[in-house]
Each structure stands twice: as structure tokens, then as C-alpha cells.
Amino acid sequence: MSLIPRYLCNGLIRRSIELRTLYRHASAQVSEPGLRTVLNEEAQSLDQVIIELQAQMRRHALTPATRSRMIGAVRQRFDALLLRGLPRSDDAWIRLLARSEQRLLRAFERVLGRLGPGEMTTTMLRQLSRLQLIDLDMHSLAKAVGH
């Protein structure tokens, strides 16, 4: 695997880790128990995306990313501060997660457009399907709260 696909795949892993962390943080912050469960399930789905991408990189004898970017951690803290104390903060968390999920989905689509055919593309397409399901869930939740 050349430098560009390796860099792109590690970037997706880092973004996925950031979003998974955001889901877990949101789950701890929301007040609705059912929403907490849904957000935990979405975090678990992202766990699978991350594990699969990391395993694929290891199969190519490459070291996969294992943590988020520094800017991701800063962004998460900033978002949490903004949402703290807002009335209807559950709704705000849903909207934030829906937007973040959209960004990750678009990033996967861009990377797929840049990768050539091969084993990594197959893995990416499988994970893209999983992300599309998460995005559909978040889109439905966001629609329910009026986003």
C-alpha cells in the first residue's frame, strides 16, 4: 500500500475514533435513557468500523492509527461546553452527532473516490454501508427533533 492510501485510511480511522468518542460523551450527557441506548449502539457500530479498518491495515503490514487527532479532542471539548446547560440539550446532541456523522460519511466517500480497486476498497465499501446505516439512524433522530 502506498503512502497516500495509508495516510487516507489512517485519517478515516482517526475521524471514526473522534466520532465514537463524541457518541460516548453524548450518551453520558443526554437525559433520555432510550437515546442513551441508541447512542451507545452507534458507538459500538463505530467500534466495528475502526476495528475492521485497523485490521485491514495490519494485513498490509502497516501500523494503523489508534487515537484521534489533537484537533478532534479540542473540538469535542468545545462542543461539550457549548451544549452544556442548553435547554433541550438532548436535541442539540442529536443535531451535532447527525452533522458529525454526515462529515464522516462524506470523508469515506471522498477516500473511496481516491483509492484504486483492491482489497482496501472492498473493506471501505463494507464500512461505508455500516456508516450509511448509522447516518440513517441519526438523520431520523434529527428529523424527529426538528433539524
Coordinates of N, CA, C and O in Angstrom, one line a residue:
M1 N 0.9 -1.2 0.0 CA 0.0 0.0 0.0 C 0.9 1.2 0.0 O 1.8 1.3 0.8
S2 N 0.6 2.1 -0.9 CA 1.4 3.3 -1.0 C 1.1 4.3 0.1 O 0.2 4.1 0.9
L3 N 1.9 5.4 0.2 CA 1.8 6.4 1.2 C 0.4 7.0 1.2 O -0.2 7.2 2.3
I4 N -0.1 7.4 0.1 CA -1.4 8.1 0.0 C -2.5 7.3 0.6 O -3.3 7.7 1.5
P5 N -2.8 6.0 0.1 CA -3.9 5.2 0.7 C -3.7 5.0 2.2 O -4.6 5.1 3.0
R6 N -2.4 4.8 2.7 CA -2.2 4.6 4.1 C -2.5 5.9 4.9 O -3.2 5.8 5.9
Y7 N -2.1 7.0 4.4 CA -2.5 8.3 5.0 C -4.0 8.5 5.0 O -4.5 8.9 6.1
L8 N -4.7 8.2 3.9 CA -6.1 8.4 3.9 C -6.8 7.5 4.8 O -7.8 7.9 5.5
C9 N -6.4 6.2 4.9 CA -7.1 5.2 5.7 C -6.9 5.6 7.2 O -7.8 5.5 8.0
N10 N -5.7 6.0 7.6 CA -5.4 6.4 8.9 C -6.2 7.6 9.3 O -6.7 7.8 10.4
G11 N -6.4 8.5 8.3 CA -7.2 9.7 8.6 C -8.7 9.3 8.9 O -9.3 9.9 9.8
L12 N -9.2 8.3 8.1 CA -10.6 7.8 8.4 C -10.7 7.1 9.8 O -11.7 7.3 10.5
I13 N -9.6 6.4 10.1 CA -9.6 5.8 11.4 C -9.7 6.8 12.5 O -10.5 6.7 13.5
R14 N -8.9 7.8 12.4 CA -8.8 8.9 13.4 C -10.2 9.6 13.5 O -10.7 9.9 14.6
R15 N -10.8 9.9 12.4 CA -12.1 10.6 12.4 C -13.1 9.7 13.0 O -14.0 10.2 13.7
S16 N -13.1 8.4 12.7 CA -14.0 7.5 13.3 C -13.9 7.4 14.8 O -14.8 7.3 15.5
I17 N -12.6 7.4 15.3 CA -12.3 7.4 16.7 C -12.9 8.6 17.3 O -13.5 8.6 18.4
E18 N -12.7 9.8 16.7 CA -13.3 11.0 17.2 C -14.8 11.0 17.3 O -15.4 11.4 18.4
L19 N -15.4 10.5 16.3 CA -16.9 10.4 16.3 C -17.4 9.4 17.4 O -18.3 9.7 18.1
R20 N -16.7 8.3 17.5 CA -17.1 7.3 18.5 C -17.0 7.9 19.9 O -17.8 7.7 20.7
T21 N -15.9 8.7 20.1 CA -15.7 9.4 21.4 C -16.9 10.3 21.6 O -17.4 10.4 22.8
L22 N -17.2 11.1 20.6 CA -18.3 12.0 20.7 C -19.7 11.3 21.0 O -20.4 11.8 21.9
Y23 N -19.9 10.2 20.4 CA -21.1 9.4 20.7 C -21.1 9.0 22.2 O -22.1 9.1 22.8
R24 N -20.0 8.5 22.6 CA -19.9 8.0 24.0 C -20.1 9.2 25.0 O -20.8 9.1 26.0
H25 N -19.5 10.3 24.7 CA -19.7 11.5 25.5 C -21.1 12.0 25.5 O -21.7 12.3 26.6
A26 N -21.7 12.0 24.3 CA -23.1 12.4 24.2 C -24.0 11.5 25.0 O -25.0 11.9 25.7
S27 N -23.7 10.2 24.9 CA -24.5 9.2 25.6 C -24.5 9.5 27.1 O -25.5 9.3 27.8
A28 N -23.4 9.9 27.6 CA -23.3 10.2 29.1 C -24.0 11.5 29.4 O -24.3 11.7 30.6
Q29 N -24.2 12.4 28.5 CA -24.8 13.7 28.7 C -26.3 13.8 28.5 O -26.9 14.6 29.2
V30 N -26.8 12.9 27.7 CA -28.3 13.0 27.4 C -29.1 12.5 28.6 O -28.6 11.7 29.3
S31 N -30.3 13.0 28.7 CA -31.1 12.7 29.8 C -32.1 11.5 29.5 O -32.5 10.8 30.4
E32 N -32.4 11.3 28.2 CA -33.4 10.3 27.8 C -32.7 8.9 27.8 O -31.7 8.7 27.0
P33 N -33.1 8.0 28.6 CA -32.5 6.6 28.7 C -32.5 5.9 27.3 O -31.5 5.3 27.0
G34 N -33.6 6.0 26.6 CA -33.7 5.4 25.3 C -32.6 5.9 24.3 O -32.0 5.2 23.5
L35 N -32.5 7.2 24.3 CA -31.5 7.9 23.5 C -30.1 7.5 23.9 O -29.2 7.2 23.0
R36 N -29.9 7.3 25.2 CA -28.6 6.9 25.7 C -28.2 5.5 25.1 O -27.1 5.3 24.6
T37 N -29.2 4.6 25.0 CA -29.0 3.3 24.5 C -28.7 3.4 23.0 O -27.7 2.7 22.5
V38 N -29.4 4.2 22.3 CA -29.2 4.3 20.8 C -27.8 4.8 20.6 O -27.0 4.3 19.7
L39 N -27.4 5.8 21.3 CA -26.0 6.4 21.1 C -24.9 5.4 21.4 O -23.9 5.4 20.8
N40 N -25.1 4.6 22.5 CA -24.2 3.6 22.8 C -24.1 2.6 21.7 O -23.0 2.1 21.3
E41 N -25.2 2.2 21.1 CA -25.2 1.3 20.0 C -24.5 1.8 18.8 O -23.7 1.1 18.1
E42 N -24.7 3.1 18.5 CA -23.9 3.7 17.4 C -22.4 3.8 17.7 O -21.7 3.5 16.7
A43 N -22.0 4.0 18.9 CA -20.6 4.0 19.2 C -20.1 2.6 19.0 O -18.9 2.4 18.5
Q44 N -20.8 1.5 19.4 CA -20.4 0.2 19.1 C -20.3 -0.1 17.6 O -19.3 -0.9 17.2
S45 N -21.2 0.4 16.8 CA -21.1 0.2 15.4 C -19.8 0.9 14.9 O -19.1 0.3 14.0
L46 N -19.5 2.0 15.4 CA -18.2 2.7 15.0 C -17.0 1.9 15.5 O -16.0 1.9 14.8
D47 N -17.1 1.2 16.6 CA -16.0 0.3 17.1 C -15.7 -0.7 16.0 O -14.6 -1.0 15.7
Q48 N -16.8 -1.3 15.4 CA -16.6 -2.3 14.4 C -15.9 -1.7 13.1 O -15.1 -2.3 12.5
V49 N -16.3 -0.5 12.7 CA -15.7 0.2 11.6 C -14.2 0.4 11.9 O -13.3 0.0 11.0
I50 N -13.9 0.9 13.0 CA -12.5 1.1 13.4 C -11.7 -0.2 13.4 O -10.6 -0.3 12.9
I51 N -12.2 -1.2 14.1 CA -11.5 -2.5 14.2 C -11.3 -3.1 12.8 O -10.2 -3.6 12.5
E52 N -12.2 -3.0 11.9 CA -12.1 -3.5 10.5 C -11.0 -2.8 9.7 O -10.2 -3.4 9.1
L53 N -11.0 -1.5 9.8 CA -10.0 -0.7 9.1 C -8.6 -0.9 9.7 O -7.7 -1.0 8.9
Q54 N -8.5 -1.0 11.0 CA -7.2 -1.3 11.6 C -6.7 -2.7 11.2 O -5.5 -2.8 10.9
A55 N -7.6 -3.6 11.2 CA -7.2 -5.0 10.8 C -6.7 -5.0 9.4 O -5.8 -5.7 9.0
Q56 N -7.4 -4.3 8.5 CA -7.1 -4.3 7.1 C -5.7 -3.7 6.9 O -4.9 -4.2 6.1
M57 N -5.4 -2.6 7.7 CA -4.0 -2.0 7.6 C -3.0 -3.0 8.1 O -1.9 -3.1 7.5
R58 N -3.3 -3.7 9.1 CA -2.3 -4.7 9.7 C -2.1 -5.8 8.7 O -1.0 -6.3 8.5
R59 N -3.1 -6.2 7.9 CA -2.9 -7.2 6.9 C -2.0 -6.7 5.8 O -1.4 -7.6 5.1
H60 N -1.9 -5.4 5.6 CA -0.9 -4.9 4.7 C 0.4 -4.5 5.3 O 1.2 -3.8 4.8
A61 N 0.6 -5.0 6.6 CA 1.8 -4.8 7.3 C 2.1 -3.3 7.6 O 3.2 -2.9 7.6
L62 N 1.0 -2.6 7.9 CA 1.1 -1.2 8.2 C 0.6 -1.0 9.6 O -0.3 -1.7 10.1
T63 N 1.0 0.1 10.2 CA 0.6 0.4 11.6 C -0.6 1.4 11.5 O -0.5 2.5 10.9
P64 N -1.8 0.9 12.0 CA -2.9 1.8 11.9 C -3.0 2.8 13.0 O -2.4 2.6 14.1
A65 N -3.7 3.9 12.8 CA -4.0 4.9 13.8 C -4.7 4.2 15.0 O -5.6 3.4 14.7
T66 N -4.4 4.7 16.2 CA -5.1 4.1 17.3 C -5.8 5.2 18.2 O -6.4 4.9 19.2
R67 N -5.6 6.5 17.8 CA -6.2 7.6 18.6 C -6.6 8.7 17.6 O -6.2 8.7 16.5
S68 N -7.3 9.6 18.2 CA -7.8 10.7 17.3 C -6.8 11.8 17.1 O -5.7 11.8 17.7
R69 N -7.1 12.7 16.3 CA -6.3 13.9 16.0 C -6.4 14.8 17.2 O -7.4 14.8 17.9
M70 N -5.4 15.7 17.5 CA -5.5 16.6 18.5 C -6.6 17.6 18.3 O -7.4 17.9 19.3
I71 N -6.9 18.0 17.1 CA -8.0 18.9 16.8 C -9.3 18.3 17.2 O -10.3 19.0 17.6
G72 N -9.4 17.0 17.0 CA -10.7 16.3 17.3 C -11.0 16.4 18.8 O -12.2 16.6 19.2
A73 N -10.0 16.2 19.6 CA -10.2 16.3 21.1 C -10.6 17.7 21.5 O -11.5 17.9 22.3
V74 N -10.0 18.7 20.9 CA -10.3 20.1 21.2 C -11.7 20.4 20.7 O -12.5 21.0 21.5
R75 N -12.1 20.0 19.5 CA -13.4 20.2 19.0 C -14.5 19.6 19.9 O -15.5 20.2 20.2
Q76 N -14.2 18.4 20.4 CA -15.2 17.7 21.3 C -15.4 18.5 22.6 O -16.5 18.7 23.0
R77 N -14.3 19.0 23.2 CA -14.4 19.8 24.4 C -15.2 21.0 24.2 O -16.0 21.5 25.0
F78 N -14.9 21.7 23.0 CA -15.6 22.9 22.7 C -17.1 22.7 22.5 O -17.9 23.4 23.0
D79 N -17.4 21.6 21.8 CA -18.9 21.2 21.6 C -19.5 20.9 22.9 O -20.7 21.4 23.1
A80 N -18.9 20.2 23.8 CA -19.5 19.9 25.1 C -19.7 21.1 25.9 O -20.8 21.3 26.5
L81 N -18.8 22.1 25.8 CA -19.0 23.4 26.5 C -20.2 24.1 26.0 O -21.0 24.7 26.7
L82 N -20.3 24.1 24.7 CA -21.4 24.9 24.1 C -22.8 24.2 24.4 O -23.8 25.0 24.6
L83 N -22.8 22.9 24.5 CA -24.1 22.2 24.7 C -24.5 22.2 26.2 O -25.6 21.9 26.5
R84 N -23.5 22.4 27.1 CA -23.8 22.2 28.5 C -24.8 23.3 28.9 O -24.6 24.5 28.6
G85 N -25.8 22.9 29.6 CA -26.8 23.8 30.2 C -27.8 24.3 29.2 O -28.7 25.1 29.6
L86 N -27.7 23.9 27.9 CA -28.8 24.3 27.0 C -30.1 23.6 27.3 O -30.1 22.4 27.6
P87 N -31.2 24.3 27.2 CA -32.5 23.6 27.3 C -32.6 22.7 26.1 O -32.1 23.0 25.0
R88 N -33.2 21.6 26.3 CA -33.3 20.6 25.2 C -31.9 20.2 24.7 O -31.7 20.0 23.5
S89 N -31.0 20.0 25.6 CA -29.7 19.6 25.1 C -29.6 18.2 24.4 O -28.7 18.0 23.6
D90 N -30.6 17.3 24.7 CA -30.6 16.1 24.0 C -30.8 16.3 22.5 O -30.1 15.7 21.7
D91 N -31.7 17.3 22.2 CA -31.9 17.7 20.8 C -30.6 18.2 20.2 O -30.3 17.9 19.0
A92 N -29.9 19.0 20.9 CA -28.7 19.6 20.4 C -27.6 18.6 20.2 O -26.9 18.6 19.2
W93 N -27.5 17.6 21.1 CA -26.6 16.5 20.9 C -26.9 15.7 19.6 O -26.0 15.4 18.8
I94 N -28.2 15.5 19.4 CA -28.6 14.7 18.2 C -28.2 15.5 16.9 O -27.7 14.9 16.0
R95 N -28.5 16.8 16.9 CA -28.1 17.6 15.7 C -26.6 17.6 15.5 O -26.1 17.5 14.4
L96 N -25.8 17.7 16.6 CA -24.4 17.7 16.5 C -23.9 16.4 16.0 O -23.0 16.3 15.0
L97 N -24.4 15.3 16.5 CA -24.0 14.0 16.0 C -24.4 13.7 14.6 O -23.6 13.1 13.8
A98 N -25.6 14.2 14.2 CA -26.0 14.0 12.8 C -25.1 14.7 11.9 O -24.7 14.2 10.8
R99 N -24.7 15.9 12.2 CA -23.8 16.7 11.3 C -22.4 16.0 11.3 O -21.8 15.9 10.2
S100 N -21.9 15.6 12.4 CA -20.6 14.9 12.5 C -20.6 13.6 11.7 O -19.7 13.3 11.0
E101 N -21.7 12.9 11.8 CA -21.9 11.6 11.1 C -21.9 11.9 9.6 O -21.2 11.2 8.8
Q102 N -22.5 13.0 9.1 CA -22.5 13.3 7.7 C -21.1 13.6 7.2 O -20.7 13.2 6.1
R103 N -20.3 14.4 8.1 CA -18.9 14.7 7.7 C -18.1 13.4 7.5 O -17.3 13.3 6.6
L104 N -18.3 12.5 8.5 CA -17.5 11.2 8.4 C -17.9 10.5 7.1 O -17.1 9.9 6.4
L105 N -19.2 10.4 6.8 CA -19.7 9.7 5.7 C -19.1 10.3 4.4 O -18.6 9.6 3.5
R106 N -19.1 11.6 4.3 CA -18.5 12.3 3.1 C -17.0 12.0 3.0 O -16.5 11.9 1.9
A107 N -16.3 12.0 4.1 CA -14.9 11.7 4.1 C -14.7 10.3 3.6 O -13.7 10.1 2.8
F108 N -15.4 9.3 4.0 CA -15.3 8.0 3.5 C -15.6 8.0 2.0 O -14.8 7.3 1.2
E109 N -16.6 8.7 1.5 CA -16.9 8.7 0.1 C -15.7 9.3 -0.7 O -15.4 8.9 -1.8
R110 N -15.2 10.4 -0.2 CA -14.0 11.0 -0.9 C -12.8 10.1 -0.9 O -12.2 10.0 -2.0
V111 N -12.5 9.4 0.1 CA -11.4 8.5 0.1 C -11.7 7.3 -0.9 O -10.8 7.0 -1.6
L112 N -12.9 6.8 -0.9 CA -13.2 5.8 -1.8 C -13.0 6.2 -3.3 O -12.6 5.5 -4.1
G113 N -13.3 7.5 -3.5 CA -13.1 8.1 -4.9 C -11.6 8.2 -5.2 O -11.3 8.2 -6.4
R114 N -10.7 8.2 -4.2 CA -9.3 8.4 -4.5 C -8.5 7.0 -4.5 O -7.4 6.9 -5.0
L115 N -9.1 6.0 -3.9 CA -8.5 4.7 -3.8 C -8.7 3.9 -5.1 O -9.8 4.0 -5.7
G116 N -7.7 3.2 -5.5 CA -7.9 2.3 -6.7 C -8.6 1.0 -6.3 O -8.8 0.8 -5.1
P117 N -8.9 0.2 -7.2 CA -9.5 -1.1 -6.9 C -8.6 -2.0 -6.1 O -7.4 -1.9 -6.3
G118 N -9.1 -2.7 -5.2 CA -8.3 -3.6 -4.4 C -9.0 -4.0 -3.1 O -10.1 -3.7 -2.9
E119 N -8.2 -4.7 -2.3 CA -8.7 -5.2 -1.0 C -9.2 -4.1 -0.1 O -10.2 -4.2 0.6
M120 N -8.4 -3.0 0.0 CA -8.8 -1.9 0.9 C -10.1 -1.3 0.4 O -10.9 -0.9 1.3
T121 N -10.4 -1.2 -0.9 CA -11.6 -0.7 -1.4 C -12.8 -1.5 -0.9 O -13.8 -1.0 -0.5
T122 N -12.6 -2.8 -1.0 CA -13.7 -3.7 -0.5 C -14.0 -3.5 0.9 O -15.2 -3.4 1.3
T123 N -13.0 -3.4 1.8 CA -13.2 -3.2 3.2 C -13.9 -1.8 3.4 O -14.8 -1.7 4.2
M124 N -13.4 -0.8 2.6 CA -14.0 0.5 2.8 C -15.5 0.5 2.4 O -16.3 1.2 3.0
L125 N -15.8 -0.2 1.3 CA -17.2 -0.2 0.9 C -18.1 -0.9 2.0 O -19.2 -0.4 2.2
R126 N -17.6 -1.9 2.6 CA -18.3 -2.6 3.7 C -18.6 -1.6 4.8 O -19.6 -1.6 5.4
Q127 N -17.5 -0.9 5.2 CA -17.7 0.1 6.3 C -18.5 1.3 5.9 O -19.3 1.8 6.7
L128 N -18.5 1.6 4.6 CA -19.4 2.7 4.1 C -20.8 2.3 4.3 O -21.7 3.2 4.8
S129 N -21.2 1.1 4.1 CA -22.5 0.6 4.3 C -22.9 0.7 5.7 O -24.0 1.1 6.1
R130 N -22.0 0.3 6.6 CA -22.3 0.4 8.0 C -22.5 1.9 8.5 O -23.4 2.2 9.2
L131 N -21.7 2.8 7.9 CA -21.8 4.2 8.2 C -23.1 4.8 7.7 O -23.7 5.7 8.3
Q132 N -23.5 4.3 6.5 CA -24.8 4.8 6.0 C -26.0 4.4 6.9 O -26.9 5.2 7.0
L133 N -25.9 3.3 7.5 CA -27.0 2.9 8.4 C -26.9 3.8 9.7 O -28.0 4.2 10.2
I134 N -25.8 4.0 10.2 CA -25.7 4.9 11.4 C -26.2 6.3 11.0 O -27.0 6.9 11.7
D135 N -25.8 6.8 9.8 CA -26.3 8.1 9.3 C -27.8 8.1 9.2 O -28.4 9.1 9.5
L136 N -28.3 7.1 8.7 CA -29.8 7.0 8.5 C -30.5 7.1 9.9 O -31.5 7.8 10.1
D137 N -29.9 6.4 10.9 CA -30.5 6.5 12.3 C -30.4 7.9 12.8 O -31.4 8.4 13.3
M138 N -29.2 8.5 12.6 CA -29.1 9.9 13.1 C -29.9 10.9 12.4 O -30.5 11.8 13.0
H139 N -30.1 10.7 11.1 CA -30.9 11.5 10.3 C -32.4 11.4 10.8 O -33.1 12.5 10.9
S140 N -32.8 10.2 11.1 CA -34.2 10.0 11.6 C -34.4 10.7 12.9 O -35.4 11.3 13.2
L141 N -33.4 10.6 13.8 CA -33.5 11.2 15.1 C -33.5 12.7 14.9 O -34.2 13.4 15.6
A142 N -32.6 13.2 14.1 CA -32.5 14.7 13.9 C -33.8 15.2 13.3 O -34.3 16.3 13.7
K143 N -34.4 14.5 12.4 CA -35.7 14.9 11.8 C -36.8 14.9 12.9 O -37.6 15.8 12.9
A144 N -36.7 13.9 13.8 CA -37.7 13.9 14.9 C -37.7 15.1 15.8 O -38.7 15.5 16.4
V145 N -36.5 15.7 15.9 CA -36.3 16.8 16.8 C -36.4 18.1 16.1 O -36.2 19.2 16.6
G146 N -36.7 18.0 14.8 CA -36.9 19.3 14.0 C -35.6 19.9 13.4 O -35.6 21.1 13.1
H147 N -34.6 19.1 13.1 CA -33.4 19.6 12.5 C -33.6 19.5 11.0 O -33.9 18.6 10.4

